[in-house]
GROMACS .gro file of C-alpha atoms in nm:
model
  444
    1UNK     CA    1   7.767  15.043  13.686
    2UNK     CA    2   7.676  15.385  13.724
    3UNK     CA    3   7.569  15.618  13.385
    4UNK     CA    4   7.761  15.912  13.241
    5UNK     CA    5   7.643  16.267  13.408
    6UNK     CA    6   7.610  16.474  13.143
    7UNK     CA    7   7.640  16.826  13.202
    8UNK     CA    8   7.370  17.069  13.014
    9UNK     CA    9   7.470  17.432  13.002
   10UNK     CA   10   7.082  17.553  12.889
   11UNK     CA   11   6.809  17.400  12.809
   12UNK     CA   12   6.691  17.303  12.450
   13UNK     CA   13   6.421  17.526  12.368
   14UNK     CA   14   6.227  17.622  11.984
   15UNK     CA   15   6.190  17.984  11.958
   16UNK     CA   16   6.006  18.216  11.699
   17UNK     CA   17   6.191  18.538  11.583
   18UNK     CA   18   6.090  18.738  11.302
   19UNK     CA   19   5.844  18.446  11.162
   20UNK     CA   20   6.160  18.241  11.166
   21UNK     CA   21   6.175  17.930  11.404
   22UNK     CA   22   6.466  17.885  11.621
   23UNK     CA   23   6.553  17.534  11.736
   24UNK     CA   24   6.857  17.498  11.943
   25UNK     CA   25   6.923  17.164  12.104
   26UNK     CA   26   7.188  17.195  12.388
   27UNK     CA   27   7.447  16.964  12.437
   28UNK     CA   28   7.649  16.806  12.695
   29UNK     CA   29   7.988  16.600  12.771
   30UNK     CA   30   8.187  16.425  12.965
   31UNK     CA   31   8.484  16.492  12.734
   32UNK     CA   32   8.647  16.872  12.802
   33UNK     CA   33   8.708  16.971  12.484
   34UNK     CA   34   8.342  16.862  12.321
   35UNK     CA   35   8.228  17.066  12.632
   36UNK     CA   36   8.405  17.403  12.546
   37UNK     CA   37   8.255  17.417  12.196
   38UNK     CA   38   7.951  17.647  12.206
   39UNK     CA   39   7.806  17.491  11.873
   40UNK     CA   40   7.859  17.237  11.651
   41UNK     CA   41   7.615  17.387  11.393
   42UNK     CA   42   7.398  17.640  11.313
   43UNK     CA   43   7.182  17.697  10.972
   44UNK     CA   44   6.803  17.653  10.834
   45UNK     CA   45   6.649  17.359  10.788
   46UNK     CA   46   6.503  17.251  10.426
   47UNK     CA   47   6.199  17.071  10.502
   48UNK     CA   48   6.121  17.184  10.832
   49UNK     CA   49   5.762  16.949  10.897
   50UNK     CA   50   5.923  16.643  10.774
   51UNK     CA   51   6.266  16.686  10.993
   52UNK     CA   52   5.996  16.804  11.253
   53UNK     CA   53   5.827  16.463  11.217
   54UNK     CA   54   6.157  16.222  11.197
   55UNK     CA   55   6.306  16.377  11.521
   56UNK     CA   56   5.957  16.294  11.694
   57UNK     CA   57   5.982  15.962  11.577
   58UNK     CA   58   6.316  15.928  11.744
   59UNK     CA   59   6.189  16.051  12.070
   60UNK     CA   60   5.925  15.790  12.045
   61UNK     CA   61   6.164  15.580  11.977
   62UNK     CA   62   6.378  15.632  12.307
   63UNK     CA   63   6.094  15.716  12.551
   64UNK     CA   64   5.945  15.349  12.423
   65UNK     CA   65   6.012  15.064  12.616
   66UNK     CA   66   5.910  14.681  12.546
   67UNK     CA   67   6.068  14.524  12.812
   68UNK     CA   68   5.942  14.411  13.150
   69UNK     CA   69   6.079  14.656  13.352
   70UNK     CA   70   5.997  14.991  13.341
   71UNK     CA   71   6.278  15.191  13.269
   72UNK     CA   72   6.365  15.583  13.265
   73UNK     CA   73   6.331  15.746  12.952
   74UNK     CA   74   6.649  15.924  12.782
   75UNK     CA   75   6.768  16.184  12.528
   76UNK     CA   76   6.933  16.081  12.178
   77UNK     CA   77   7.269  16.161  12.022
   78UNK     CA   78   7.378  16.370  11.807
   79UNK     CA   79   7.676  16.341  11.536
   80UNK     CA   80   7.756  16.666  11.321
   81UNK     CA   81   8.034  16.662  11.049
   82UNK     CA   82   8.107  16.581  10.707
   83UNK     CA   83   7.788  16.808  10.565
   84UNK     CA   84   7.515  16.635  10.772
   85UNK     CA   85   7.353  16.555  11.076
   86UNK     CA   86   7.275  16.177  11.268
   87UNK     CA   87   7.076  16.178  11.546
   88UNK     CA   88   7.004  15.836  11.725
   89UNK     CA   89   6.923  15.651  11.980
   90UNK     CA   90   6.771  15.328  12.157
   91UNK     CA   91   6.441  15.243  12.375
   92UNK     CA   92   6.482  15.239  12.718
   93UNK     CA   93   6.490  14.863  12.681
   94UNK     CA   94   6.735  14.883  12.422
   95UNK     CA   95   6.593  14.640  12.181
   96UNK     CA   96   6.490  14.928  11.907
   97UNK     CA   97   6.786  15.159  11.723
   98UNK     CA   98   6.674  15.440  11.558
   99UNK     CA   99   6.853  15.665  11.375
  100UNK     CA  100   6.818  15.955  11.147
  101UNK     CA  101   7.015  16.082  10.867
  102UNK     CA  102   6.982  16.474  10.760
  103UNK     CA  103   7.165  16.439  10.414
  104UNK     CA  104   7.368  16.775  10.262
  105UNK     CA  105   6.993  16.869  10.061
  106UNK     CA  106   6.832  16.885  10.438
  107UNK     CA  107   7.010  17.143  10.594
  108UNK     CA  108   7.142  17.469  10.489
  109UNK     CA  109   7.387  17.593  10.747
  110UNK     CA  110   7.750  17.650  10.908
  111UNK     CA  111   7.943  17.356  11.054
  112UNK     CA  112   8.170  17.543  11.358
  113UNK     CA  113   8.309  17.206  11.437
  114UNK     CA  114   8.272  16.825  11.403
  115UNK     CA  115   8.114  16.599  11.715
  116UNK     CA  116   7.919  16.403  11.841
  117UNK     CA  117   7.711  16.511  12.167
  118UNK     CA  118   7.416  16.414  12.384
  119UNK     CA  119   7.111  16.640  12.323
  120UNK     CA  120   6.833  16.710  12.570
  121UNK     CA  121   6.486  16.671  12.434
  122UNK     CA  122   6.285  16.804  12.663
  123UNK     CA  123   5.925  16.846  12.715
  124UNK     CA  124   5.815  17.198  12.555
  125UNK     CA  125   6.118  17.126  12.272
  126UNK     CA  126   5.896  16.823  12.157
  127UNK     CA  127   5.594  17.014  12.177
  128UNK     CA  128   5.661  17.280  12.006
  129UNK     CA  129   5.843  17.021  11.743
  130UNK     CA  130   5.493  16.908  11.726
  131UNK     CA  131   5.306  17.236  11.626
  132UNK     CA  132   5.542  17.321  11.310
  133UNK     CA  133   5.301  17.313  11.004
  134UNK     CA  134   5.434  17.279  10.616
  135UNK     CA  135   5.664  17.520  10.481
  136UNK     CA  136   5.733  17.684  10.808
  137UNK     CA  137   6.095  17.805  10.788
  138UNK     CA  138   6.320  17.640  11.138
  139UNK     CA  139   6.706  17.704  11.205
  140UNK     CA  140   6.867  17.457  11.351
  141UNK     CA  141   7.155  17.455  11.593
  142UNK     CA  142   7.332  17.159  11.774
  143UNK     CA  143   7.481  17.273  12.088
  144UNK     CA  144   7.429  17.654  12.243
  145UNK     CA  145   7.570  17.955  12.118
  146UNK     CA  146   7.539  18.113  12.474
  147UNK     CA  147   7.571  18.018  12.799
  148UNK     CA  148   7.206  18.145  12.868
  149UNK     CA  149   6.915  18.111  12.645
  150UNK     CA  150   6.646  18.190  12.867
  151UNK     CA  151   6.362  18.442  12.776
  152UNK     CA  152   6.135  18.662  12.935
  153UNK     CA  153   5.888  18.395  13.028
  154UNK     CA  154   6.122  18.088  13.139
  155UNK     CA  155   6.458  18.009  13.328
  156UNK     CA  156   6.723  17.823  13.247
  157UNK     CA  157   6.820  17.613  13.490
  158UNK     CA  158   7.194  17.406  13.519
  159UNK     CA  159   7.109  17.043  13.527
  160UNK     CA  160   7.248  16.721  13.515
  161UNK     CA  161   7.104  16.467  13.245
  162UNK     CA  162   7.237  16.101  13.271
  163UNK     CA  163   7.359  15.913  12.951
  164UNK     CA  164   7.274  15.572  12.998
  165UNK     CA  165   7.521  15.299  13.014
  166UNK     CA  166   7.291  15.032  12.806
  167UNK     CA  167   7.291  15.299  12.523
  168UNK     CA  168   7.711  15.339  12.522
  169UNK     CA  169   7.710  14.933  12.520
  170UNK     CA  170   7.453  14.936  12.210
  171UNK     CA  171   7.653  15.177  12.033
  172UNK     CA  172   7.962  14.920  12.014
  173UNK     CA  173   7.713  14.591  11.939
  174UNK     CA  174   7.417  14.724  11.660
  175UNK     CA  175   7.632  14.855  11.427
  176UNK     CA  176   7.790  14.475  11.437
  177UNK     CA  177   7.481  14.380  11.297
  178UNK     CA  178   7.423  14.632  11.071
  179UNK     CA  179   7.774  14.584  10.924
  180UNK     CA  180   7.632  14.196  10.879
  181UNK     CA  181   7.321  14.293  10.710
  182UNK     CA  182   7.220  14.265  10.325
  183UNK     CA  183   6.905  14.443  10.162
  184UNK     CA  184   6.619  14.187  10.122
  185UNK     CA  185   6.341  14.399   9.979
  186UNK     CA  186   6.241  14.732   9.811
  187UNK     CA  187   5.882  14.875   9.921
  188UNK     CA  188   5.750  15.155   9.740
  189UNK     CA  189   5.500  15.454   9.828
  190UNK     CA  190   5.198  15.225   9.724
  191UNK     CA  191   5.325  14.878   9.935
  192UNK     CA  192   5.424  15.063  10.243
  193UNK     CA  193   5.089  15.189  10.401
  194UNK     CA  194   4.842  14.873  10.337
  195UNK     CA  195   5.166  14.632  10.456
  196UNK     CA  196   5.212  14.838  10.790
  197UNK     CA  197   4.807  14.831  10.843
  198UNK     CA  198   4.856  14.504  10.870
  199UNK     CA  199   5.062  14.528  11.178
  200UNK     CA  200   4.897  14.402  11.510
  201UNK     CA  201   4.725  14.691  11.745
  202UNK     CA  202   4.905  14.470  12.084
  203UNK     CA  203   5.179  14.392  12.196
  204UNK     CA  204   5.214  14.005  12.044
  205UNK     CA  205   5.432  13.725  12.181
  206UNK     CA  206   5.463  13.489  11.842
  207UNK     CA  207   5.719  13.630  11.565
  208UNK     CA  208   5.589  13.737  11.244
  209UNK     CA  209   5.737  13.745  10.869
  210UNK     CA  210   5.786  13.929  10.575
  211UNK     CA  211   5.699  13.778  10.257
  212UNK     CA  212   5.606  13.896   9.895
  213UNK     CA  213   5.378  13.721   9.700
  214UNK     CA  214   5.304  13.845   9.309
  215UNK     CA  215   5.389  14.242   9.396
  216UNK     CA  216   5.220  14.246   9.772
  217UNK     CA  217   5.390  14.249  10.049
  218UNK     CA  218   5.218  14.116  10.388
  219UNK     CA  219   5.302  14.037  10.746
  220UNK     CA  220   5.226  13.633  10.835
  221UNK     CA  221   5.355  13.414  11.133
  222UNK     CA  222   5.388  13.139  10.893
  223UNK     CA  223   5.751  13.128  10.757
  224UNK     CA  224   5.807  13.099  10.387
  225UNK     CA  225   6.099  13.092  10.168
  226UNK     CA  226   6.297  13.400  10.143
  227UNK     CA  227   6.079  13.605  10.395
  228UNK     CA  228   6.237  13.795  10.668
  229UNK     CA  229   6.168  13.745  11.031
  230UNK     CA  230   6.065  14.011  11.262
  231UNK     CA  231   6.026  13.999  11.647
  232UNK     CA  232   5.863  14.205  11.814
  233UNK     CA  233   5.663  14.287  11.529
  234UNK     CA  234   5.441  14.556  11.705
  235UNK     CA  235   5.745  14.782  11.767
  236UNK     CA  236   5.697  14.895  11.370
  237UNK     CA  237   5.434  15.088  11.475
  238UNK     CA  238   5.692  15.328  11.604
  239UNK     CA  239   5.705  15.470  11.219
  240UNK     CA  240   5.309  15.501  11.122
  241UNK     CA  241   5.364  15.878  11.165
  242UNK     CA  242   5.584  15.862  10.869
  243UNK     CA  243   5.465  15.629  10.615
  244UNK     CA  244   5.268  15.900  10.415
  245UNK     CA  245   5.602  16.091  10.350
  246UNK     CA  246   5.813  15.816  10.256
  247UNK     CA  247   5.944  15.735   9.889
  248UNK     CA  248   6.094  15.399   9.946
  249UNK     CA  249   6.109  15.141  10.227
  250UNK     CA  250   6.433  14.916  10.226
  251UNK     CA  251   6.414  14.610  10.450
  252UNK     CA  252   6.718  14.456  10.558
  253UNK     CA  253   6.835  14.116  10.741
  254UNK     CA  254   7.146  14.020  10.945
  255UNK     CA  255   7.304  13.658  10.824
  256UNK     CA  256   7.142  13.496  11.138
  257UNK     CA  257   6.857  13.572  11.016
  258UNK     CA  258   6.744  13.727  11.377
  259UNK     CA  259   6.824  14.108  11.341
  260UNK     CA  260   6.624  14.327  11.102
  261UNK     CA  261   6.655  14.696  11.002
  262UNK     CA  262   6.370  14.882  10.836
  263UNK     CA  263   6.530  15.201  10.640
  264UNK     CA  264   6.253  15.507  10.576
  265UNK     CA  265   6.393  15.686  10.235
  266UNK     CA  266   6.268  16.057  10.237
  267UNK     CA  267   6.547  16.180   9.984
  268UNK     CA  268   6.690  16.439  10.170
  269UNK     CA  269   6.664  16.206  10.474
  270UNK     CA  270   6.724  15.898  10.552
  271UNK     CA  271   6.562  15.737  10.924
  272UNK     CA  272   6.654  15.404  11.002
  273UNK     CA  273   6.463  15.140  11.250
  274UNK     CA  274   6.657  14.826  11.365
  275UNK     CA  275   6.476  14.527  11.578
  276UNK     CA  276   6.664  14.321  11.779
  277UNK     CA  277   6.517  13.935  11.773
  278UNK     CA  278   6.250  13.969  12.072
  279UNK     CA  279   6.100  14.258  12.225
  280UNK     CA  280   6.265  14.093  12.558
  281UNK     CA  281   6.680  14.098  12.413
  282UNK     CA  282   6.801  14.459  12.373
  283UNK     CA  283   7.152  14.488  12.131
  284UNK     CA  284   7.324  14.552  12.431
  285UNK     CA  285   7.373  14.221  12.612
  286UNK     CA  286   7.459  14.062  12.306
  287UNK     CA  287   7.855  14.046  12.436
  288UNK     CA  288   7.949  13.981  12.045
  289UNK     CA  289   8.212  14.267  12.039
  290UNK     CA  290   8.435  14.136  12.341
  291UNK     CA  291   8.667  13.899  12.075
  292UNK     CA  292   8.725  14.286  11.885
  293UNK     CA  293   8.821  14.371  12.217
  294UNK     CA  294   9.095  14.139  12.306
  295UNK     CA  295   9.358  14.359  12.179
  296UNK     CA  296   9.396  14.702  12.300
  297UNK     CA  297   9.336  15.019  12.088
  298UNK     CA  298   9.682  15.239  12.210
  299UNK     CA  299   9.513  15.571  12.307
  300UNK     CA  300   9.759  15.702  12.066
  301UNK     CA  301   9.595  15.530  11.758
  302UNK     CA  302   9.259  15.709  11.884
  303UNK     CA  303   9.392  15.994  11.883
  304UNK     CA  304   9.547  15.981  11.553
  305UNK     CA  305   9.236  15.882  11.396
  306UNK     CA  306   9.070  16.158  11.531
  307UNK     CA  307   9.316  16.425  11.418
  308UNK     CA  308   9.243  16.258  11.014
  309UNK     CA  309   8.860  16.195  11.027
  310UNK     CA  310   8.582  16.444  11.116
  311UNK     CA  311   8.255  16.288  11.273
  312UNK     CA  312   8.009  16.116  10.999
  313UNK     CA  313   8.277  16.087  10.774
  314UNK     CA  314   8.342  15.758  10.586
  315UNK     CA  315   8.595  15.530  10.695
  316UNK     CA  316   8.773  15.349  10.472
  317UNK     CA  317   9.065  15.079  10.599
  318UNK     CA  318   9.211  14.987  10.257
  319UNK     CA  319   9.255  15.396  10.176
  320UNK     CA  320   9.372  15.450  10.534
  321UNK     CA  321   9.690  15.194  10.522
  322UNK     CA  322   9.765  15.310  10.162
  323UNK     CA  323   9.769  15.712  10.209
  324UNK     CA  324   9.949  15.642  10.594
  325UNK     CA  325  10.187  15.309  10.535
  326UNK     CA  326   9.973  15.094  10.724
  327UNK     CA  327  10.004  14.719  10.705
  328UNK     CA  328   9.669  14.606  10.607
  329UNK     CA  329   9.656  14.332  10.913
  330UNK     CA  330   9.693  14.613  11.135
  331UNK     CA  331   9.437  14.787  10.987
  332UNK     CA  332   9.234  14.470  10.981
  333UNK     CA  333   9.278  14.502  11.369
  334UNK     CA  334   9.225  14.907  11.409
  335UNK     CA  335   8.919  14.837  11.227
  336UNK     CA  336   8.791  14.557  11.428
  337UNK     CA  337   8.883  14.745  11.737
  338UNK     CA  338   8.731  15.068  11.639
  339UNK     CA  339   8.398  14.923  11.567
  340UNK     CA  340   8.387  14.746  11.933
  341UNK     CA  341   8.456  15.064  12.127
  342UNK     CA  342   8.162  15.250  11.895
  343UNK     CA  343   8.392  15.483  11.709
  344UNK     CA  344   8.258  15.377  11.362
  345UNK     CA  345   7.899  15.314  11.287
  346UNK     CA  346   7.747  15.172  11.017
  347UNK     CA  347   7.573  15.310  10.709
  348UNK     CA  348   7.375  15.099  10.540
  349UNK     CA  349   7.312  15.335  10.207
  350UNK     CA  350   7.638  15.357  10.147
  351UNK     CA  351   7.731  14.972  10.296
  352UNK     CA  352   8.039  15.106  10.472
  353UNK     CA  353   8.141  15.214  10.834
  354UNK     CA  354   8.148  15.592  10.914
  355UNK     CA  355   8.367  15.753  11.209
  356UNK     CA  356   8.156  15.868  11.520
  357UNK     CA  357   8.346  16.150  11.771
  358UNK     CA  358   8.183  16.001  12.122
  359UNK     CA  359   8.105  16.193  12.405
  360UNK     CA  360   8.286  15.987  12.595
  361UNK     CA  361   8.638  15.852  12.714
  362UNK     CA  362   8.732  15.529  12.618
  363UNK     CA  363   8.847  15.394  12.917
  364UNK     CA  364   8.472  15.393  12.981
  365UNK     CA  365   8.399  15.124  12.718
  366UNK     CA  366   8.607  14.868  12.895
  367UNK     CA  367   8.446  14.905  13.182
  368UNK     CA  368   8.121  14.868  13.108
  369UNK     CA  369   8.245  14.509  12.962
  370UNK     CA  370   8.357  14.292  13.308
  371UNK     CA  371   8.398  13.976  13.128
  372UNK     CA  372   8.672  14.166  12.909
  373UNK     CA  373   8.789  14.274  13.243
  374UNK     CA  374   8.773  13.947  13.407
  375UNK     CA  375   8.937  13.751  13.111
  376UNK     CA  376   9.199  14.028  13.143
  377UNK     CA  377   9.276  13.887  13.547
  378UNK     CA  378   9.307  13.528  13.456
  379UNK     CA  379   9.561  13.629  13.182
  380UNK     CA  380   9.736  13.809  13.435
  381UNK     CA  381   9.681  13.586  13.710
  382UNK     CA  382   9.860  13.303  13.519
  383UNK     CA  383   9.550  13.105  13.538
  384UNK     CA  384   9.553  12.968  13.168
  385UNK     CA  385   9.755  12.619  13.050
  386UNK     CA  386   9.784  12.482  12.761
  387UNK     CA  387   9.792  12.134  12.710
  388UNK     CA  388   9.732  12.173  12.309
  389UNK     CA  389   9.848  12.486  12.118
  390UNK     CA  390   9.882  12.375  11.786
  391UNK     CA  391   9.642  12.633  11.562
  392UNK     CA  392   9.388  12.556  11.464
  393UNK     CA  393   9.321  12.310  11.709
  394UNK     CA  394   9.394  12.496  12.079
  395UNK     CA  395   9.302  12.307  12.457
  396UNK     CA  396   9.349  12.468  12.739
  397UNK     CA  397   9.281  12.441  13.114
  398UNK     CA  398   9.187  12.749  13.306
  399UNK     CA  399   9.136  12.790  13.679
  400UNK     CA  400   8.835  12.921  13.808
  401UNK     CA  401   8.652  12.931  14.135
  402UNK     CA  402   8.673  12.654  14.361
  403UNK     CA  403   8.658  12.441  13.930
  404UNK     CA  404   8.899  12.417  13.660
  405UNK     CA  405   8.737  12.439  13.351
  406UNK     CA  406   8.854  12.333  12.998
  407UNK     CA  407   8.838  12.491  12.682
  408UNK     CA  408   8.875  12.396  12.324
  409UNK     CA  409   8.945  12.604  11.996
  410UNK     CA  410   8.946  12.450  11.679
  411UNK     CA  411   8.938  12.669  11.410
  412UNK     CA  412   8.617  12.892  11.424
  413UNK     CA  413   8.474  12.642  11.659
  414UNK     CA  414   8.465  12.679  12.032
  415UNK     CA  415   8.354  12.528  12.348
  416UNK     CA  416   8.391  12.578  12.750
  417UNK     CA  417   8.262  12.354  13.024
  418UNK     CA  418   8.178  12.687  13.214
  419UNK     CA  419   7.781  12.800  13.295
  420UNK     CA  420   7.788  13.065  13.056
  421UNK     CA  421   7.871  12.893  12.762
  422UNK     CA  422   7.657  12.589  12.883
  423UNK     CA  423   7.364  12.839  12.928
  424UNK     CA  424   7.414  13.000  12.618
  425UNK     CA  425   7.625  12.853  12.330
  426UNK     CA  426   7.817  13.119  12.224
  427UNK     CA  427   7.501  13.336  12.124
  428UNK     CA  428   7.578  13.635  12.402
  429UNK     CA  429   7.949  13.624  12.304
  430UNK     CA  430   8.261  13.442  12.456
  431UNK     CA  431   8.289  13.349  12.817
  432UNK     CA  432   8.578  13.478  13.020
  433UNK     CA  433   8.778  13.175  13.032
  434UNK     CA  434   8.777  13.163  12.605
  435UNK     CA  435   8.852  13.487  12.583
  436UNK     CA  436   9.172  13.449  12.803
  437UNK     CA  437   9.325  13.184  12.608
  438UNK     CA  438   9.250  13.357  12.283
  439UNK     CA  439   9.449  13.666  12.403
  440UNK     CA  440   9.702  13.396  12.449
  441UNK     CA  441   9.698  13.262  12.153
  442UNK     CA  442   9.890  13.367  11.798
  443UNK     CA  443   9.542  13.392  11.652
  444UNK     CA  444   9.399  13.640  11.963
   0.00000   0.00000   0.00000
């Protein structure tokens, strides 16, 4: 599966005018009418060395790469709308989510229109990033407000940036988890910077765990009750360049008690750090969102929603079906369906989804997901019978190649005699052959 060429008009570049500095990150799409806006915003930004700071951090983030193959290194995302800013994005091996929130008291500008873009962080951008001291005044603007903005030292050339497939397939799996998550523990100014000194200087293979005892946090590999596990524990150093600036640390666990999210509060700002359980499993293998997926979003609902919600803004189902006439099991389903095609993210602050404009199309999402595709053919192909349907309890035969495998559904139990599921117990998502008989099925 090839990734999305993204088309850059200009090149982002930082700028000084009049004392003033001039940030302007250009954008790109694959979607024509995200392409034809010049700029999403434009305005001054409030604390210009600590957004200088967080939006390094990111680019650490995605130029980082645990994995064992070494992977290119990619630009972040960009959401404007609703008053603020997200930027985010994943390391190249996809196992670390980052994103950051510029709240309404961060920024001090115009929003021209509501999106959400690729950016292009490129090499003198971060530099220059890097240079801003304290109480330097920087405007920032997402997207160009001219086709050209070269000066008389450098050209701007037309290139093509790629947006990576993995990150499009994290987008519609980590904020599953995030939606799953529940805060575990509060660190203040005084906890966070002896706790994260603590952290190993390597790379470490054994998982590690949070625990408080009296009013001390520490980092142990020996599991206690009610501490939080962490793989991959040596990624955390990705945020040691902003512990001195942060007021709060909120920690955060998924119910599986695998997934972990690590949530930097700055006031005005909010930068988020999510861990997927090893250093070696990136959030977008997972498969998890495929059952979301088994009914089909009419490209008519999408575009509905998008014509009622701006990017960032909060989405709210039970709201939605009373203010439209919506039967709430159809916007059970909308929901569900929205979240596996990465059209709402997940705040955890506010412990609610938020609507995300991709740069996109959504035909794309399905296929990047070829067991969706392939449980799709076997539906089509007549290759599913039932010799049970009675809900809960379902069994089914379904053809395969050159086998005939059998699955069973009872309840919110489920089993296949197929290699996947054999290999992996339902912990990367359905296999093919369950997924087809649940689309057949009342209950899919």
């Amino acid at each position: 599966m090839s990734d999305v060429d993204v088309l850059y008009t200009s090149s982002s570049q930082l700028t000084q005018k009049s004392g003033i500095q001039q940030l302007v990150l250009s954008h790109g799409s694959e979607l024509e009418e995200i392409s034809n806006i010049p700029c999403f915003f434009w305005g001054s930004i409030t604390d210009s060395l600590l957004t200088a700071k967080c939006l390094m951090t990111i680019s650490k983030v995605v130029r980082a790469n645990y994995g064992p193959v070494d992977l290119t290194m990619f630009d972040p995302i960009v959401s404007a709308g609703t008053e603020q800013l997200r930027f985010e994005g994943f390391s190249s091996c996809n196992g670390v989510y980052a994103r950051l929130d510029l709240l309404e008291d961060a920024i001090d500008g115009e929003f021209i229109a509501s999106g959400t873009t690729n950016v292009d962080f490129n090499e003198p951008m971060l530099h220059a990033l890097n240079s801003i001291k304290k109480g330097e005044k920087m405007v920032m603007g997402v997207g160009s407000k001219e086709v050209s903005v070269s000066t008389a030292k450098s050209k701007v050339v037309e290139r093509n940036v790629s947006l990576p497939t993995r990150w499009i397939k994290g987008l519609t799996s980590v904020q599953l988890f995030l939606a799953g998550m529940e805060e575990r523990f509060r660190l203040n100014k005084i906890q966070i910077i002896p706790l994260f000194q603590s952290i190993p200087k390597t790379a470490v293979k054994s998982n590690f765990y949070l625990s408080k005892r009296a009013n001390k946090f520490v980092f142990s590999p020996i599991q206690t009750k009610d501490s939080v596990f962490i793989g991959g524990i040596h990624r955390l150093r990705l945020l040691e360049g902003l512990l001195p600036y942060c007021d709060h640390l909120i920690v955060y666990q998924e119910k599986d008690a695998e997934t972990v999210c690590f949530v930097m509060d700055f006031g005005k700002m909010r930068l988020s750090l999510a861990l997927s359980p090893s250093a070696y499993r990136g959030f977008s293998g997972e498969g998890n969102v495929l059952e979301n997926m088994i009914q089909t979003v009419p490209d008519e609902w999408v575009q509905a929603v998008n014509s009622l919600l701006k990017s960032n803004e909060m989405f709210d189902p039970t709201l939605l079906s009373i203010e439209h006439d919506v039967n709430f099991d159809t916007m059970d389903a909308l929901t569900a369906s929205l979240s596996s095609i990465g059209l709402l993210g997940y705040d955890l602050n506010e412990s609610q989804h938020y609507y995300r404009r991709l740069p996109f199309k959504m035909s794309r999402i399905l296929a990047l997901n070829p067991r969706l595709k392939n449980a799709r053919k076997l539906v089509s192909d007549e290759s599913v019978e039932f010799k049970v349907n009675t809900p809960p309890y379902i069994e089914a035969k379904v053809k395969g190649t050159d086998v005939e495998h059998t699955v069973i559904i009872n309840g919110d139990q489920f089993r296949c005699t197929c290699n996947w599921f054999t290999n992996h117990q339902g912990q990367r998502g359905l296999c093919k052959h369950i997924l087809a008989v649940k689309m057949l099925t009342k209950d899919g």
